[in-house]
XYZ file of C-alpha atoms in Angstrom:
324
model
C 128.354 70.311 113.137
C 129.153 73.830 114.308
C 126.588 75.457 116.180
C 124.495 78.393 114.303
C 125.668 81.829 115.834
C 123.424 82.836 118.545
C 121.829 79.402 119.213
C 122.577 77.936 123.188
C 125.162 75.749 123.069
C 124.416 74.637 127.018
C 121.511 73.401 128.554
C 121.413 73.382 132.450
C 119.342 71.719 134.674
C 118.836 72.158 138.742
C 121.266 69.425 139.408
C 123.822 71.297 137.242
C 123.266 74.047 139.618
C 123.152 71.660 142.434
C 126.665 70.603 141.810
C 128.079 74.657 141.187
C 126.556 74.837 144.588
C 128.693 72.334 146.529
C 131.647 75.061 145.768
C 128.995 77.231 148.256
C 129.046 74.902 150.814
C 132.995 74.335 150.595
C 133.434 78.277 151.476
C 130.894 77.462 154.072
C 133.253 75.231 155.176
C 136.430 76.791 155.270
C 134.546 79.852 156.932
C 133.605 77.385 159.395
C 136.213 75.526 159.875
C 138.649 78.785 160.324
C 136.402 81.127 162.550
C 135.736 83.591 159.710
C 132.098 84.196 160.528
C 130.648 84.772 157.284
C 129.334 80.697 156.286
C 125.922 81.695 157.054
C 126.046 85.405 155.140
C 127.368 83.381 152.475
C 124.617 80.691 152.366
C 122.415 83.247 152.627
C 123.586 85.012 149.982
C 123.517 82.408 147.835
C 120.183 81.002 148.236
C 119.278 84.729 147.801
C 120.836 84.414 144.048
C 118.992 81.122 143.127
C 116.176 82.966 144.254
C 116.171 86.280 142.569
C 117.707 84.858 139.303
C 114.235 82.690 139.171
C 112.069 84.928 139.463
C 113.767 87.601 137.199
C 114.205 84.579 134.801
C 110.000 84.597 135.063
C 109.481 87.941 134.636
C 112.321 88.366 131.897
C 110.389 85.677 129.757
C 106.917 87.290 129.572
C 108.315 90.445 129.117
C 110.344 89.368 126.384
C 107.250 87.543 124.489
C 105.317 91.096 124.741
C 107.720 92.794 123.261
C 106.129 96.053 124.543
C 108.527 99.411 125.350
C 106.252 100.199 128.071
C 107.411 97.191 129.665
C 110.754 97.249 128.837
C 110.351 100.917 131.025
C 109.056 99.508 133.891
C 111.344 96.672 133.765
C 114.278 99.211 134.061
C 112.714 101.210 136.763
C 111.831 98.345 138.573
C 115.475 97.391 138.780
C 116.591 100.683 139.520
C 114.535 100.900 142.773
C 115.491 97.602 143.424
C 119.085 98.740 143.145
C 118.414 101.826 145.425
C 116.843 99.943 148.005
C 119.681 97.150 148.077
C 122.074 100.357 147.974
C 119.999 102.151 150.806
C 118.885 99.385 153.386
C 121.664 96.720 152.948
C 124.794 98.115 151.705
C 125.013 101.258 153.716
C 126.247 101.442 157.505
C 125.687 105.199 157.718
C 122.809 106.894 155.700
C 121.506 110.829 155.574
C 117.919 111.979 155.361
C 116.244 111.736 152.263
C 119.298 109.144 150.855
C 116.299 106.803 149.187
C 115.316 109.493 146.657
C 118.825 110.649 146.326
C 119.854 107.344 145.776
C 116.958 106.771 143.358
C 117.544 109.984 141.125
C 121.431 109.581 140.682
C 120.782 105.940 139.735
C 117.927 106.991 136.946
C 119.778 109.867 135.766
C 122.873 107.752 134.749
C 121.534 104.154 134.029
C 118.984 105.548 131.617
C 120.447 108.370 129.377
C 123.852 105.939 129.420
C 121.786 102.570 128.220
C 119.923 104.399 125.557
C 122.671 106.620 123.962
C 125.090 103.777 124.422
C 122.427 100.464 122.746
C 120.906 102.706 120.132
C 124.463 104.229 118.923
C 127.370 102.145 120.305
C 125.789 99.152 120.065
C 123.387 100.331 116.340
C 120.705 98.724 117.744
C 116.936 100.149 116.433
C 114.925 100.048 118.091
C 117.209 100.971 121.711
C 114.532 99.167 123.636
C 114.834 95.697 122.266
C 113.896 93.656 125.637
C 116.491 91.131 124.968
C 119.201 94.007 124.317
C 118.073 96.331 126.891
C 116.805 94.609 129.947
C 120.453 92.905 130.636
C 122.303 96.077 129.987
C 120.022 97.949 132.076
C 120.758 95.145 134.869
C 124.448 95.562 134.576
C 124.393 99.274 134.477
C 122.811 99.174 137.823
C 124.940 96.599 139.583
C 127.998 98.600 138.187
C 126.428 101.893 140.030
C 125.654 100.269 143.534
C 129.649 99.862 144.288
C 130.052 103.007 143.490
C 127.628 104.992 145.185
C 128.269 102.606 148.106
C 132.094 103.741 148.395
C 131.491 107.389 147.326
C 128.616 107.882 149.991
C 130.501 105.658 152.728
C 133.189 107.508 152.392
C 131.513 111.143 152.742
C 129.393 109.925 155.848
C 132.335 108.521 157.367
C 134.352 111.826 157.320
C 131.734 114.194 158.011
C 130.521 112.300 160.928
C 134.141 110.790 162.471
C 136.192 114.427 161.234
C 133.704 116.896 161.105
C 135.958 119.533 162.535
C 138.169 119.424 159.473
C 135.211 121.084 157.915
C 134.251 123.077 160.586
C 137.593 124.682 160.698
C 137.221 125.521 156.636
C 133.654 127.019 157.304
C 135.070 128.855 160.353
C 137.544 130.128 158.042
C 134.737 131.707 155.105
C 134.708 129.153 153.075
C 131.642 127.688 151.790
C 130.336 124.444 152.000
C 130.964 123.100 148.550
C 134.467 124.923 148.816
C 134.858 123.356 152.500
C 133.570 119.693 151.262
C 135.642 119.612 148.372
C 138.822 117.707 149.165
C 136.131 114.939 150.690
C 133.757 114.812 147.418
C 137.575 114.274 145.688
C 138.983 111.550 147.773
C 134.974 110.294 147.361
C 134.934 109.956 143.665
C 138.722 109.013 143.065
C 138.002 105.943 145.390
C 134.424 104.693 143.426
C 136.340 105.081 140.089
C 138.992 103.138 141.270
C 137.987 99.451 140.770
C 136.435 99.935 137.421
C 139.677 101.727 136.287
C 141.792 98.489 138.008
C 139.064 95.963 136.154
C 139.381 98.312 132.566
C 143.616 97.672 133.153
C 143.610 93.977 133.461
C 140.582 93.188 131.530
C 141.062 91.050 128.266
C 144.552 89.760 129.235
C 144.320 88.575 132.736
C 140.769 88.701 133.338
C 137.748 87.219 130.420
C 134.588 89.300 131.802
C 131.415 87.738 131.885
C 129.806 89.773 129.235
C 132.369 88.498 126.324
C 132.395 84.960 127.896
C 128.553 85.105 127.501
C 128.522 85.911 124.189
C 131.068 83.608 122.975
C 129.282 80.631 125.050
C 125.941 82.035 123.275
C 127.129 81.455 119.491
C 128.776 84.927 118.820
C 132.116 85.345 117.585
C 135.131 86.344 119.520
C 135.569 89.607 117.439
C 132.165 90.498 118.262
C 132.004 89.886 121.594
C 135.550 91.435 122.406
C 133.935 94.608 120.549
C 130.718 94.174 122.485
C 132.870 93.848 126.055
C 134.206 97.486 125.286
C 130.935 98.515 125.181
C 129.938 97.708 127.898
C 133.172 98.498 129.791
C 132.912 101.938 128.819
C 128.912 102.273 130.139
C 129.789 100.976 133.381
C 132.409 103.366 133.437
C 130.308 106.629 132.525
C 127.517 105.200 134.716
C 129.625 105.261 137.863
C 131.016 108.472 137.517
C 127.708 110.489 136.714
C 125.945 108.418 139.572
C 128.773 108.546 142.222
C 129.207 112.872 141.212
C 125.468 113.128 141.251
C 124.858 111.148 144.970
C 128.117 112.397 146.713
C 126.770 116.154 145.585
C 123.422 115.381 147.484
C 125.018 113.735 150.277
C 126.914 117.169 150.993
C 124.278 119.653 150.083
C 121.934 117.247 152.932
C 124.422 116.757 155.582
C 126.498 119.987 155.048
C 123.114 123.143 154.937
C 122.481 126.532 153.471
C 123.793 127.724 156.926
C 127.264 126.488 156.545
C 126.880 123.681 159.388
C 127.895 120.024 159.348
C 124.353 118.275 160.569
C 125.879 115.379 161.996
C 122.288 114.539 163.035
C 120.977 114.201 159.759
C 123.551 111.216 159.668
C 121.768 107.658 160.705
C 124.331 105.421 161.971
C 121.548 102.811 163.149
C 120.818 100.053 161.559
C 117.552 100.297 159.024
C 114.208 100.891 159.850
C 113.541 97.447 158.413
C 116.223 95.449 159.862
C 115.121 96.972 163.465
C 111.558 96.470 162.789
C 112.809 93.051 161.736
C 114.359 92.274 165.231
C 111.126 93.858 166.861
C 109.065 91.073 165.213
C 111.151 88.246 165.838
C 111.303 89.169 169.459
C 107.876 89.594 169.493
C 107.538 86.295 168.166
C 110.469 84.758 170.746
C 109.106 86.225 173.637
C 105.254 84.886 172.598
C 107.164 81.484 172.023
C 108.942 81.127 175.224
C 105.420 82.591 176.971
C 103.366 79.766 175.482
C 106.219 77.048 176.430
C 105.995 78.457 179.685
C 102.734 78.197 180.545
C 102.866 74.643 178.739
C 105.627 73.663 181.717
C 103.450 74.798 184.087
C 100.564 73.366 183.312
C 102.874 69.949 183.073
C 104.096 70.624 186.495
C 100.266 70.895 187.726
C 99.260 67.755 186.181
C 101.983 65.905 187.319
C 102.097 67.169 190.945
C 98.161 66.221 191.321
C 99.571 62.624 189.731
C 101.942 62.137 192.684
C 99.182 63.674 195.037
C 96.757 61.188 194.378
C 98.593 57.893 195.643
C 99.443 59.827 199.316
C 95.464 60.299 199.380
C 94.376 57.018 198.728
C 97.416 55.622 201.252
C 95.846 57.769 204.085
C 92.449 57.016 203.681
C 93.102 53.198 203.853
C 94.825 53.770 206.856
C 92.437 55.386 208.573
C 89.531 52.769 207.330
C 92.350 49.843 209.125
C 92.709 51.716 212.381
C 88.797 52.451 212.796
């Protein structure tokens, strides 16, 4: 019997995603076994996802049963600062001051207005905020505008910081900053649109996306989710461009000032505040380690040296009680 459209037709367990692991721990592997140095970023990585997939997969299911827009909200702001600070802390060698709320803002103002135009007329769903409807496109929206923002910001760091006298030279020159930063803010934005116009190209005849093959595992028909893909192609696509435009603006207007001068020293080319604060505490927690095996030697050494002591004593008093 066919199943009913929109009924599971697959029910996992944890040793079904015990098994898709194993392909984890074949990369590991490889990466081992040919120097690569990324098996342990990988396990990582991956433990990471079973992680964070269970506990949205938690949250997801109460707010779901409440059915309540005001969750649904904070829901999508929720993973919209997660998305910054993943953006901000992890996937960023270079950052500028005040990136977080920059970050933040061009990830709101394009996830948001793009989801709700985009479910309540592309998609003719009423009400927009549905949680089952919104929540996942929400979630895509945002993974779709960390790459970008990533390459768009990386990019603009990198060049004001390694070839800041290109700029200089413009500025020297009379022209103003946004006139001066504008070949960079191109080349920024041509290279974040680039994979999503690459994935658009091949999409549907060389690649099956995981939104469509979703859909079609979940009951729907092909037709529909096809349709449904576009969708959500063309939302990624809008979302990337206003959030890249919007971040690689800020970027320049923080780095580059009113005054016309590249402020390489608003540029941070440290690693994060949490990932030094991170070593800090587990050298701490070394160095209190290795103090408290050290003392734990020594006393060791004490006890043991008294142990050999005490035999040489009782030798030389015997001695002495012969020879008297």
């Amino acid at each position: 019997m066919d199943p009913e459209p929109g009924s599971s037709t697959t029910h996992l367990s944890w040793g079904n995603v015990g098994l898709a692991f194993s392909f984890i721990l074949l990369d590991g592997f490889l990466s081992t076994s040919f120097g690569l140095g990324v098996g342990s970023s990988l396990i990582t990585a991956a433990v990471r996802c079973v992680v964070q997939l269970s506990v949205v997969a938690l949250i997801l299911q109460k707010v779901f049963e409440t059915n309540n827009p005001w969750a649904v909200a904070g829901m999508a702001f929720l993973l919209n600062l997660m998305g910054t600070a993943e953006t901000v802390v992890n996937k960023s060698k270079k950052r500028y001051d005040y990136m977080f709320p920059s970050v933040l803002v061009g990830m709101l103002g394009s996830t948001i207005p793009v989801s709700i135009i985009g479910i309540r007329f592309a998609m003719d769903v009423d009400p927009f905020w549905k949680p089952e409807q919104y929540i996942p496109i929400v979630g895509m929206l945002c993974g779709a505008t960390i790459s970008g923002i990533v390459v768009s910001v990386t990019y603009v760091l990198k060049e004001l910081y390694d070839n800041k006298d290109k700029v200089e030279m413009y500025l020297a020159f009379g022209a103003s900053r946004f006139e001066a930063c504008k070949p960079i803010a191109r080349d920024a934005l041509r290279l974040a649109l680039t994979p999503n116009i690459n994935q658009m190209s091949v999409i549907g005849i060389i690649a099956i996306p995981g939104m469509m093959t979703g859909a079609i595992l979940g009951g729907s028909s092909v037709e529909q989710a096809a349709r449904l893909q576009m969708v959500i192609m063309f939302m990624i696509s809008s979302c990337t461009a206003l959030s890249s435009i919007v971040t690689t603006i800020l970027a320049l207007g923080v780095v580059v000032d009113t005054e016309h001068r590249v402020r390489t020293d608003r540029i941070d080319t440290r690693e994060h505040a949490v990932w030094r604060a991170r070593n800090w505490a587990v050298g701490k927690v070394v160095d209190g380690v290795k103090g408290i095996a050290a003392s734990i030697a020594k006393g060791l050494r004490k006890i043991s040296g008294k142990r050999k002591q005490e035999p040489r004593v009782s030798e030389g008093s015997e001695r002495e009680r012969l020879l008297g």
